[in-house]
Amino acid sequence: MKGEAGYTGQAGVLPGDLVFILEEKEHEEFTRKGCDLLIKRKISLFESLCGFRFVVEHLDGRKLVVESGRGTVTKPDSWKCINDEGMPVHGAPFQKGNLYVNFNVAFPDHVALEKCALLEKVFEKEAAAASA
């Protein structure tokens, strides 16, 4: 029995438990919620209205492209789910949680009057409905 787990080599001495204490460190970009990973991303008002594309470096070094199509509107505090890019599920190492991206849309502090006129032309129907 020498060299096997639990062997103490002394008569009358019971083998003890090996206890591991894991301390989860905070990451500057990722937050863990069970098997899922969450990140927050700031996008411009233009990107929220016209689409965006950016790269996220995953914890294992892989590069993930996160994008929305042209003309797809991303509202403030909205979420995008990237399936199977979270952490492995306990007891099922080939199954993974999801990666969720939470969007914060950066609005300008002010808009110049000439740009307001351009925006009115772009959003002609919406501007007419709002003023009616």
GROMACS .gro file of C-alpha atoms in nm:
model
  132
    1MET     CA    1   0.000   0.000   0.000
    2LYS     CA    2   0.303   0.228   0.021
    3GLY     CA    3   0.292   0.512  -0.231
    4GLU     CA    4  -0.085   0.498  -0.273
    5ALA     CA    5  -0.320   0.778  -0.180
    6GLY     CA    6  -0.413   0.783   0.185
    7TYR     CA    7  -0.110   0.586   0.305
    8THR     CA    8   0.044   0.739   0.618
    9GLY     CA    9   0.310   0.479   0.696
   10GLN     CA   10   0.221   0.492   1.064
   11ALA     CA   11   0.003   0.241   1.246
   12GLY     CA   12  -0.314   0.385   1.398
   13VAL     CA   13  -0.296   0.713   1.205
   14LEU     CA   14  -0.588   0.781   0.973
   15PRO     CA   15  -0.522   0.951   0.643
   16GLY     CA   16  -0.655   1.306   0.626
   17ASP     CA   17  -0.843   1.493   0.358
   18LEU     CA   18  -0.670   1.714   0.110
   19VAL     CA   19  -0.858   2.042   0.100
   20PHE     CA   20  -0.825   2.296  -0.183
   21ILE     CA   21  -0.946   2.651  -0.137
   22LEU     CA   22  -1.001   2.827  -0.469
   23GLU     CA   23  -1.019   3.201  -0.480
   24GLU     CA   24  -1.181   3.342  -0.791
   25LYS     CA   25  -0.997   3.651  -0.910
   26GLU     CA   26  -1.185   3.940  -1.066
   27HIS     CA   27  -1.114   4.001  -1.433
   28GLU     CA   28  -1.106   4.352  -1.578
   29GLU     CA   29  -1.347   4.263  -1.860
   30PHE     CA   30  -1.529   3.938  -1.780
   31THR     CA   31  -1.771   3.868  -1.495
   32ARG     CA   32  -1.876   3.512  -1.421
   33LYS     CA   33  -2.237   3.422  -1.345
   34GLY     CA   34  -2.247   3.044  -1.299
   35CYS     CA   35  -2.135   2.900  -1.634
   36ASP     CA   36  -2.207   3.223  -1.820
   37LEU     CA   37  -1.967   3.510  -1.882
   38LEU     CA   38  -2.077   3.873  -1.896
   39ILE     CA   39  -1.900   4.173  -2.045
   40LYS     CA   40  -2.000   4.538  -2.078
   41ARG     CA   41  -1.921   4.732  -2.395
   42LYS     CA   42  -1.962   5.101  -2.469
   43ILE     CA   43  -2.067   5.185  -2.824
   44SER     CA   44  -2.127   5.520  -2.990
   45LEU     CA   45  -2.471   5.649  -3.087
   46PHE     CA   46  -2.368   5.604  -3.452
   47GLU     CA   47  -2.274   5.239  -3.387
   48SER     CA   48  -2.601   5.181  -3.202
   49LEU     CA   49  -2.799   5.307  -3.505
   50CYS     CA   50  -2.586   5.183  -3.793
   51GLY     CA   51  -2.417   4.867  -3.667
   52PHE     CA   52  -2.086   4.782  -3.507
   53ARG     CA   53  -1.806   4.531  -3.517
   54PHE     CA   54  -1.542   4.468  -3.251
   55VAL     CA   55  -1.316   4.189  -3.132
   56VAL     CA   56  -1.320   4.043  -2.782
   57GLU     CA   57  -1.017   3.848  -2.664
   58HIS     CA   58  -1.158   3.548  -2.476
   59LEU     CA   59  -1.001   3.416  -2.155
   60ASP     CA   60  -0.823   3.142  -2.353
   61GLY     CA   61  -0.675   3.393  -2.600
   62ARG     CA   62  -0.916   3.327  -2.888
   63LYS     CA   63  -1.049   3.631  -3.072
   64LEU     CA   64  -1.428   3.655  -3.098
   65VAL     CA   65  -1.590   3.895  -3.343
   66VAL     CA   66  -1.904   4.063  -3.207
   67GLU     CA   67  -2.111   4.250  -3.461
   68SER     CA   68  -2.452   4.377  -3.556
   69GLY     CA   69  -2.564   4.420  -3.912
   70ARG     CA   70  -2.594   4.756  -4.083
   71GLY     CA   71  -2.925   4.912  -3.994
   72THR     CA   72  -2.974   4.698  -3.684
   73VAL     CA   73  -3.049   4.926  -3.389
   74THR     CA   74  -2.887   4.842  -3.056
   75LYS     CA   75  -3.074   5.010  -2.771
   76PRO     CA   76  -2.912   5.129  -2.448
   77ASP     CA   77  -2.873   4.853  -2.187
   78SER     CA   78  -2.955   4.581  -2.442
   79TRP     CA   79  -2.788   4.238  -2.443
   80LYS     CA   80  -2.641   4.014  -2.711
   81CYS     CA   81  -2.587   3.643  -2.646
   82ILE     CA   82  -2.301   3.445  -2.799
   83ASN     CA   83  -2.387   3.080  -2.747
   84ASP     CA   84  -2.136   2.830  -2.605
   85GLU     CA   85  -1.865   3.089  -2.532
   86GLY     CA   86  -1.898   3.084  -2.152
   87MET     CA   87  -1.731   2.860  -1.895
   88PRO     CA   88  -1.747   2.478  -1.901
   89VAL     CA   89  -2.047   2.326  -1.722
   90HIS     CA   90  -1.949   2.136  -1.405
   91GLY     CA   91  -1.959   1.763  -1.478
   92ALA     CA   92  -1.998   1.819  -1.854
   93PRO     CA   93  -1.668   1.966  -1.978
   94PHE     CA   94  -1.775   1.973  -2.345
   95GLN     CA   95  -2.084   2.179  -2.266
   96LYS     CA   96  -2.035   2.553  -2.209
   97GLY     CA   97  -2.237   2.846  -2.086
   98ASN     CA   98  -2.295   3.159  -2.293
   99LEU     CA   99  -2.116   3.491  -2.329
  100TYR     CA  100  -2.346   3.790  -2.283
  101VAL     CA  101  -2.253   4.141  -2.398
  102ASN     CA  102  -2.431   4.435  -2.231
  103PHE     CA  103  -2.428   4.754  -2.438
  104ASN     CA  104  -2.395   5.105  -2.303
  105VAL     CA  105  -2.471   5.363  -2.571
  106ALA     CA  106  -2.270   5.685  -2.541
  107PHE     CA  107  -2.490   5.982  -2.628
  108PRO     CA  108  -2.337   6.320  -2.717
  109ASP     CA  109  -2.366   6.600  -2.460
  110HIS     CA  110  -2.501   6.838  -2.724
  111VAL     CA  111  -2.578   6.846  -3.098
  112ALA     CA  112  -2.492   7.147  -3.316
  113LEU     CA  113  -2.791   7.314  -3.484
  114GLU     CA  114  -2.668   7.233  -3.837
  115LYS     CA  115  -2.643   6.867  -3.740
  116CYS     CA  116  -2.996   6.882  -3.601
  117ALA     CA  117  -3.115   6.993  -3.946
  118LEU     CA  118  -2.935   6.698  -4.106
  119LEU     CA  119  -3.084   6.458  -3.852
  120GLU     CA  120  -3.432   6.597  -3.921
  121LYS     CA  121  -3.386   6.515  -4.290
  122VAL     CA  122  -3.260   6.165  -4.210
  123PHE     CA  123  -3.543   6.101  -3.965
  124GLU     CA  124  -3.804   6.299  -4.153
  125LYS     CA  125  -4.103   6.077  -4.073
  126GLU     CA  126  -4.006   6.031  -3.709
  127ALA     CA  127  -3.949   6.407  -3.661
  128ALA     CA  128  -4.291   6.486  -3.816
  129ALA     CA  129  -4.464   6.231  -3.594
  130ALA     CA  130  -4.289   6.364  -3.283
  131SER     CA  131  -4.390   6.725  -3.349
  132ALA     CA  132  -4.754   6.639  -3.428
   0.00000   0.00000   0.00000
